[in-house]
Structure formats: structure tokens, C-alpha cells
XYZ file of C-alpha atoms in Angstrom:
416
model
C -2.986 -17.223 16.053
C -6.628 -16.381 16.652
C -5.590 -12.909 17.826
C -3.584 -12.304 14.639
C -6.451 -13.687 12.540
C -8.875 -11.247 14.127
C -6.404 -8.368 13.872
C -5.400 -8.915 10.225
C -8.704 -9.518 8.470
C -9.300 -9.954 4.769
C -7.146 -11.646 2.140
C -3.959 -12.932 3.780
C -2.077 -12.905 0.460
C -2.705 -9.142 0.172
C -1.269 -8.658 3.662
C 1.836 -10.679 2.742
C 2.368 -8.710 -0.484
C 1.956 -5.447 1.429
C 4.499 -6.624 4.021
C 7.058 -7.549 1.341
C 6.639 -4.189 -0.413
C 7.148 -2.336 2.869
C 10.251 -4.363 3.770
C 11.783 -3.741 0.343
C 10.909 -0.064 0.694
C 12.662 0.229 4.065
C 15.870 -1.404 2.828
C 16.050 0.383 -0.529
C 14.981 3.852 0.652
C 17.596 3.645 3.419
C 20.187 2.786 0.790
C 18.985 5.254 -1.860
C 18.692 8.297 0.444
C 22.413 9.111 0.334
C 21.783 12.446 -1.398
C 19.255 13.441 1.272
C 21.700 12.378 3.978
C 24.437 14.469 2.401
C 22.227 17.557 2.137
C 20.779 17.314 5.630
C 23.863 15.982 7.389
C 21.592 13.581 9.292
C 22.317 9.922 8.529
C 19.178 8.557 10.169
C 16.777 11.426 9.418
C 15.467 10.348 5.963
C 14.868 6.701 6.893
C 13.348 7.676 10.261
C 10.838 9.903 8.486
C 10.095 7.138 5.994
C 9.615 4.536 8.737
C 7.265 6.886 10.558
C 5.269 7.395 7.375
C 5.032 3.631 6.754
C 3.848 3.060 10.330
C 1.176 5.735 9.919
C 0.266 4.146 6.588
C -0.032 0.702 8.206
C -2.362 2.157 10.816
C -4.391 3.642 7.946
C -4.516 0.192 6.281
C -5.786 -1.389 9.494
C -8.408 1.326 10.090
C -9.718 1.324 6.506
C -9.813 -2.475 6.236
C -12.135 -2.510 9.269
C -14.555 -0.053 7.638
C -17.557 -1.820 6.022
C -17.037 -1.438 2.283
C -20.570 -0.112 1.778
C -19.355 3.114 3.424
C -16.833 3.754 0.654
C -19.610 5.342 -1.400
C -19.475 8.305 0.974
C -15.894 8.946 -0.182
C -17.420 10.417 -3.356
C -17.605 13.648 -1.349
C -13.825 13.852 -1.767
C -14.255 14.636 -5.483
C -15.454 18.277 -5.213
C -13.051 18.786 -2.301
C -10.121 17.550 -4.394
C -11.161 19.813 -7.287
C -11.132 22.805 -4.933
C -7.679 21.800 -3.666
C -6.373 21.397 -7.232
C -7.576 24.906 -8.043
C -5.892 26.141 -4.855
C -2.605 24.632 -6.063
C -2.526 27.168 -8.912
C -2.815 29.994 -6.387
C -0.896 28.925 -3.283
C 0.895 25.790 -4.498
C 4.506 25.232 -3.460
C 6.992 25.102 -6.345
C 8.969 21.823 -6.188
C 11.293 20.621 -8.960
C 9.876 23.225 -11.315
C 6.216 22.291 -10.823
C 3.355 23.361 -8.559
C 1.945 20.104 -7.210
C 1.932 20.577 -3.457
C 0.043 22.614 -0.898
C 2.377 23.545 1.953
C 0.634 24.633 5.153
C 3.831 24.685 7.185
C 2.923 21.851 9.549
C 1.798 19.595 6.695
C 2.511 19.263 2.983
C 0.306 17.206 0.687
C -0.376 16.565 -3.003
C -4.067 17.075 -3.943
C -3.745 15.119 -7.205
C -3.388 11.869 -5.215
C -6.683 12.535 -3.432
C -8.282 13.477 -6.764
C -7.218 10.158 -8.330
C -8.798 8.171 -5.506
C -12.001 10.219 -5.544
C -12.351 9.843 -9.318
C -11.923 6.050 -9.190
C -14.530 5.774 -6.409
C -16.981 7.994 -8.308
C -16.560 6.207 -11.644
C -17.047 2.818 -9.963
C -20.287 4.124 -8.426
C -21.573 5.435 -11.776
C -20.804 2.148 -13.544
C -22.540 0.132 -10.817
C -25.675 2.282 -10.832
C -26.020 2.371 -14.609
C -25.552 -1.311 -15.422
C -28.146 -2.855 -17.708
C -28.637 -6.332 -19.111
C -26.437 -5.684 -22.154
C -23.841 -3.513 -20.438
C -23.516 0.001 -19.072
C -26.051 2.638 -20.084
C -24.749 4.956 -22.804
C -25.244 7.948 -20.485
C -22.644 6.505 -18.101
C -19.961 7.195 -20.710
C -20.842 10.900 -20.786
C -20.856 11.269 -17.010
C -17.551 9.425 -16.611
C -15.849 11.391 -19.392
C -17.028 14.673 -17.873
C -15.751 13.852 -14.403
C -12.449 12.454 -15.675
C -11.893 15.403 -18.017
C -12.474 17.850 -15.158
C -9.997 16.056 -12.875
C -7.344 15.531 -15.545
C -7.766 19.092 -16.797
C -6.887 20.441 -13.353
C -3.873 18.127 -13.079
C -2.381 18.082 -16.571
C -0.608 21.452 -16.686
C 1.617 20.659 -13.712
C 1.587 16.856 -13.733
C 1.081 15.362 -17.184
C 2.038 11.798 -16.212
C -0.546 11.671 -13.401
C -3.266 12.894 -15.749
C -2.318 10.264 -18.351
C -2.180 7.566 -15.669
C -5.641 8.442 -14.366
C -7.161 8.694 -17.857
C -5.694 5.320 -18.859
C -6.965 3.681 -15.670
C -10.475 5.059 -16.170
C -10.486 3.842 -19.795
C -9.600 0.304 -18.690
C -12.189 0.473 -15.907
C -14.859 1.466 -18.441
C -13.864 -1.550 -20.518
C -14.349 -3.782 -17.457
C -17.609 -1.948 -16.721
C -19.030 -3.000 -20.132
C -19.229 0.477 -21.628
C -20.223 -0.003 -25.316
C -17.258 -0.711 -27.600
C -18.422 1.957 -30.021
C -18.029 4.645 -27.381
C -14.694 3.257 -26.180
C -13.426 3.106 -29.778
C -14.427 6.730 -30.338
C -12.700 7.766 -27.114
C -9.562 5.820 -28.042
C -9.452 7.526 -31.443
C -9.863 10.975 -29.913
C -7.239 10.190 -27.279
C -4.767 8.942 -29.882
C -5.287 12.082 -31.976
C -4.804 14.285 -28.914
C -1.551 12.491 -28.089
C -0.204 13.032 -31.615
C -1.223 16.705 -31.647
C 0.062 17.240 -28.107
C 3.431 15.597 -28.734
C 3.862 17.541 -31.971
C 2.916 20.813 -30.297
C 5.266 20.292 -27.365
C 8.125 19.077 -29.547
C 8.143 21.708 -32.277
C 7.047 24.947 -30.560
C 10.176 26.709 -29.205
C 10.690 26.659 -25.465
C 10.870 30.456 -25.362
C 7.257 30.642 -26.514
C 6.114 28.436 -23.627
C 8.088 30.504 -21.131
C 6.451 33.702 -22.346
C 2.949 32.425 -21.603
C 3.971 30.921 -18.254
C 3.746 27.222 -19.187
C 7.216 26.298 -17.949
C 6.401 22.601 -17.665
C 6.101 22.450 -21.463
C 9.831 23.138 -21.682
C 10.516 20.205 -19.347
C 8.295 17.880 -21.395
C 9.983 19.062 -24.574
C 13.388 18.255 -23.133
C 12.277 14.807 -22.036
C 10.776 13.979 -25.429
C 13.868 15.148 -27.274
C 16.182 13.235 -24.952
C 14.160 10.028 -25.151
C 13.889 9.846 -28.930
C 17.143 11.561 -29.893
C 20.147 9.207 -29.726
C 22.674 11.824 -30.829
C 25.283 13.084 -28.390
C 24.117 16.010 -26.258
C 26.512 18.974 -26.049
C 27.794 19.680 -22.565
C 26.319 23.200 -22.608
C 22.808 21.790 -23.200
C 23.106 18.824 -20.852
C 20.175 18.705 -18.419
C 21.547 17.352 -15.170
C 18.066 16.752 -13.730
C 16.900 14.543 -16.621
C 19.754 13.432 -18.865
C 22.098 12.482 -16.021
C 19.403 10.554 -14.166
C 18.580 8.462 -17.237
C 22.256 7.772 -17.876
C 22.992 6.733 -14.290
C 19.820 4.598 -14.132
C 21.035 2.752 -17.231
C 24.470 2.277 -15.649
C 22.864 0.941 -12.447
C 20.885 -1.667 -14.389
C 23.759 -2.609 -16.719
C 26.136 -3.220 -13.807
C 23.707 -5.273 -11.718
C 24.051 -8.809 -13.184
C 21.892 -11.650 -11.825
C 22.144 -11.208 -8.053
C 23.254 -7.571 -7.878
C 25.791 -5.875 -5.643
C 23.921 -6.534 -2.427
C 21.677 -4.291 -0.275
C 23.364 -0.996 0.551
C 26.118 -1.371 -2.050
C 24.680 0.793 -4.814
C 27.095 3.164 -6.539
C 24.683 5.107 -8.736
C 22.522 6.205 -5.787
C 25.083 8.951 -5.161
C 24.521 10.360 -8.658
C 20.734 9.971 -8.976
C 18.977 12.918 -7.347
C 15.678 10.961 -7.301
C 17.173 7.562 -6.471
C 14.774 7.179 -3.539
C 11.685 8.029 -5.611
C 11.382 8.067 -9.409
C 14.404 5.819 -10.052
C 14.276 3.503 -7.054
C 13.570 0.516 -9.315
C 16.971 1.032 -10.960
C 18.595 0.973 -7.496
C 16.668 -2.197 -6.632
C 18.018 -3.906 -9.741
C 21.554 -2.644 -9.054
C 21.538 -3.963 -5.478
C 19.306 -7.040 -5.779
C 20.049 -7.904 -9.390
C 17.669 -9.101 -12.068
C 16.265 -11.578 -9.555
C 15.308 -8.783 -7.169
C 13.842 -6.659 -9.961
C 11.787 -9.616 -11.193
C 10.616 -10.351 -7.636
C 9.284 -6.801 -7.225
C 7.480 -6.991 -10.587
C 5.974 -10.374 -9.605
C 4.663 -8.872 -6.352
C 2.607 -6.348 -8.320
C 1.412 -9.061 -10.718
C 0.344 -11.240 -7.783
C -1.439 -8.260 -6.246
C -3.412 -7.756 -9.467
C -4.242 -11.477 -9.608
C -5.537 -11.486 -6.037
C -7.621 -8.388 -6.771
C -9.079 -10.141 -9.831
C -9.990 -13.128 -7.651
C -11.665 -10.855 -5.089
C -13.639 -9.116 -7.845
C -14.683 -12.436 -9.350
C -16.174 -13.581 -6.026
C -18.061 -10.332 -5.321
C -21.834 -10.322 -5.658
C -22.236 -6.532 -5.937
C -21.162 -4.602 -9.006
C -19.967 -1.547 -7.052
C -17.408 -3.575 -5.107
C -16.293 -5.284 -8.323
C -15.662 -2.003 -10.150
C -14.107 -0.305 -7.111
C -11.554 -3.011 -6.337
C -10.803 -3.445 -10.051
C -10.266 0.297 -10.538
C -7.921 0.471 -7.559
C -5.968 -2.528 -8.847
C -5.631 -1.066 -12.343
C -4.470 2.320 -11.048
C -2.043 0.760 -8.565
C -0.374 -1.665 -10.981
C -0.398 0.747 -13.930
C 1.511 3.303 -11.849
C 4.055 0.642 -10.889
C 4.412 -0.236 -14.581
C 5.032 3.423 -15.472
C 7.795 3.693 -12.887
C 9.521 0.485 -13.951
C 9.361 1.334 -17.661
C 10.951 4.723 -16.964
C 13.711 3.143 -14.869
C 14.687 0.719 -17.636
C 14.580 3.453 -20.297
C 11.503 2.359 -22.266
C 9.433 5.463 -21.437
C 10.365 9.124 -21.012
C 10.782 10.324 -17.421
C 7.325 10.660 -15.836
C 7.967 11.315 -12.169
C 5.641 8.540 -10.961
C 6.803 6.873 -7.709
C 6.842 3.092 -7.290
C 3.757 2.391 -5.117
C 4.556 1.532 -1.493
C 8.306 1.365 -2.237
C 9.383 4.865 -3.264
C 9.862 7.465 -0.570
C 6.851 9.731 -0.537
C 4.260 11.452 1.581
C 0.768 11.766 0.164
C 1.282 8.988 -2.388
C 2.359 6.487 0.293
C -0.591 7.267 2.559
C -3.106 7.141 -0.303
C -1.654 3.838 -1.514
C -2.059 2.473 2.011
C -5.706 3.550 1.926
C -6.050 1.659 -1.374
C -4.690 -1.499 0.279
C -7.115 -1.017 3.168
C -10.056 -0.708 0.772
C -8.992 -3.861 -1.091
C -8.750 -5.750 2.214
C -12.149 -4.454 3.320
C -13.777 -5.758 0.139
C -11.916 -9.069 0.492
C -13.247 -9.297 4.062
C -16.764 -8.830 2.689
C -16.106 -11.615 0.158
C -14.849 -13.940 2.916
C -17.962 -13.246 4.985
C -20.103 -13.888 1.908
C -18.390 -17.247 1.298
C -18.825 -18.193 4.945
C -22.502 -17.292 4.816
C -23.016 -19.303 1.629
C -21.221 -22.284 3.148
C -23.419 -22.116 6.258
C -26.575 -21.910 4.137
C -25.440 -24.879 2.061
C -24.683 -26.894 5.201
C -28.071 -25.993 6.649
C -29.806 -27.148 3.449
C -27.905 -30.430 3.473
C -28.760 -30.969 7.149
C -32.417 -30.210 6.480
C -32.512 -32.653 3.563
C -30.861 -35.383 5.629
C -33.382 -34.912 8.428
C -36.273 -35.416 6.023
C -35.045 -38.963 5.334
C -35.683 -40.610 8.723
C -35.477 -44.341 9.535
C -39.278 -44.452 10.025
C -39.785 -43.157 6.500
C -37.390 -45.731 5.089
C -39.109 -48.860 6.540
C -39.908 -51.250 3.712
C -43.312 -52.834 4.306
C -43.198 -56.637 4.556
C -45.443 -58.760 2.369
C -48.440 -60.245 4.123
C -48.330 -64.007 4.564
C -50.967 -66.004 2.760
């Protein structure tokens, strides 16, 4: 037990949640990878690759959770590096599913936007911690944060709108936690709302041919998703988009046919019709196989993770650690929320994987680094509590030693 305690440091509840998410991922990815198995002809190949990735990710969790959290400030150097990689995506990026999001070097393929998200959260947390005043964050912090976030999101948005929106929303919530003045946040919210209305209107009503002519092919995809999400009329067979319309329909069928306890692990039917069953729509497969109980259990895991992160932040004594762990928690849980809302048909298709459950490469490894950082900060909090307890015990011991029996002798009255 002592060996395990020394090996798995930090918040034990975080470790348990991480273990449950990984176990669910192994079972559901193995079940949902039928399309990959069919294409490759290798029954064990997809799950073997996923297991290898999770093992590498677990090693990353263990390494990062042993790093003193004061060193995380040096990760700010990843920000300019990620910007350079995002620019490189436009030039040498690999085209996957109609979008350039990956850099393929042959021996390795990775998604720079995931690194950019992490670097932006780390940088914003540092700015908020350094510019805290008695009444909240300095007004200049708002300008710096908006500039950095706009630069990152601007490099991401053309090929990955949902990631840019996810990052912007997470930074907005982090600024709220970081006590940025409400006047500035209200102004930003108004501008953001206006941009959303203008953007949706522009995408929806400008013909797809016009976007194709100027090379913005992703606009056509967004237009199709918006039209399909808000238009309940029957789609003609000639205009049916198998990549989007069929996935939404089969995800709805998977959820509708699940009932309370589901069909059981490995018994999904819709996995054979969902091309992204192992990634974007894995939550629908979870509900189909594990039922509403299983779907609720997964959602509760993310809620518990956020609650534990809030507890860690509440016990921190340094503002940088508070903002960093809070920012990671917001980004992590908000992404999970996006994925689940898409799977149940509340939001248009976004392409966001379910953290630590969906099959993925860069996203899985980066999410494991997030868990490691959370555990490192929780380890600092545990050490802080232990130190405070020792100081309190020492004070009590010192006070008890001051009251000695010699000092408590009551002088007897002299006899007359």
C-alpha cells in the first residue's frame, strides 16, 4: 500500500476518475471500431493502437504529476511554438475529412491546435495571476488575454471552428473566475454574441459556390450542418450528406433504442453505420450499449472531476495554481459537454472528441497531460495541508509545554 501511495501521488479521486474513463474508453472503442476493422481487415489493430496510446498517456500522467507545479510556467514557451505549427498547417497540413488540421511527418502525425489550447490556458492563467489587484484583475489583463486568445483562435477557426469556439468560451469563463471587471466581460460578451449572429447569417445565406471559389471549403460544411440542424423538413436523397446527416440519424437511433440498461457492451448495432462511432459519436454508442444508466455514469464522472478540481483550487494558496487548474477543468469538462450535446442532437455536429474516451492521438495525450497537471497541483495542496497540520501541532505542543506543573503550583496560605 505504501508503494502504491508513493507511486500514485496527488488526489486519489482524480486517479479513480481517470481509471474509470480509461476503462470505459477501452471497452467502447473496441466495440465502436467496427468500421476501422472492416477497412483494415485487422480485428485487433485499432484497439491495440488505442491501448498503446492510453499506456503512453498514463506514463505521461505519471511523469507530469511528479513535476513540481511551479515549473508549469515554463510551458508558456509552447505558445509561440504552437502558433508557428498552426501556420505550418496551412502550408503542409494533411487533409483529413475535408479539413487541414494535422501535420503528418510520416513517422508521427499530430494536431497543433491541441497544443495551442494548452499553451493558451497556461499563459492566460499566468497573466491573471500576475495582474491581480485588491479589487480584481487589472484592466490591462483583459487586453493581453484577448490579444493572445484572438491570435490563437484566428489561426484555428478556418479549419476547426468548434475548437476555436471551445477555447474562446473556456477563456471567457476563466476570466470570470479571474475577477476581470464585469464591464469588460459584458462588452466582450456583446461583441461575441454579435459576431455569432453575423457569422451564422453569413455562413447560412451565402451560396456554397461562393465559398468554394475563394477556397474556404469548410464554410460549405458548416452551412450544411446549420441547415441540417435547424431544418426539420425531409432531405432529398440527391442532397443527402452521408458524412453528417446519416451520422446524426444513426446517433438518434442508437439513443432511442438503448432503454435503461442498454444492449450490453459489444452489442451496438449503429456502430456499423456511424463512420465516427469511435470518436465524435462515441457517447451515442455508450448510451446504446450501457443504456441511460451508463450515459449518466459517464456524465457524472466529468461532473465529479470538475468538483474535485474546484476543491483543489479552493485549497490552493497561490493564484497561479488556482487559475491554471480551474482553466484546465473548464476546458476539459466543456469539451465533454460539447461532445455529449452533439451526440444527443442538441447541438450541430462539432467534431469534438469525448476527453479520454474517444479514440484519438494528440487529443488523448494532451488530455493525459492535463490530468497530470491537475494531480501535480493536488499534490502541492496535500503537501501544503500536511505542512499546515505540522505547524499547528507544533504550536499546540509549544503552548502545552509552557504550562508546566511547577508553574501551576498554587501557593499555600501562611499559618498564623
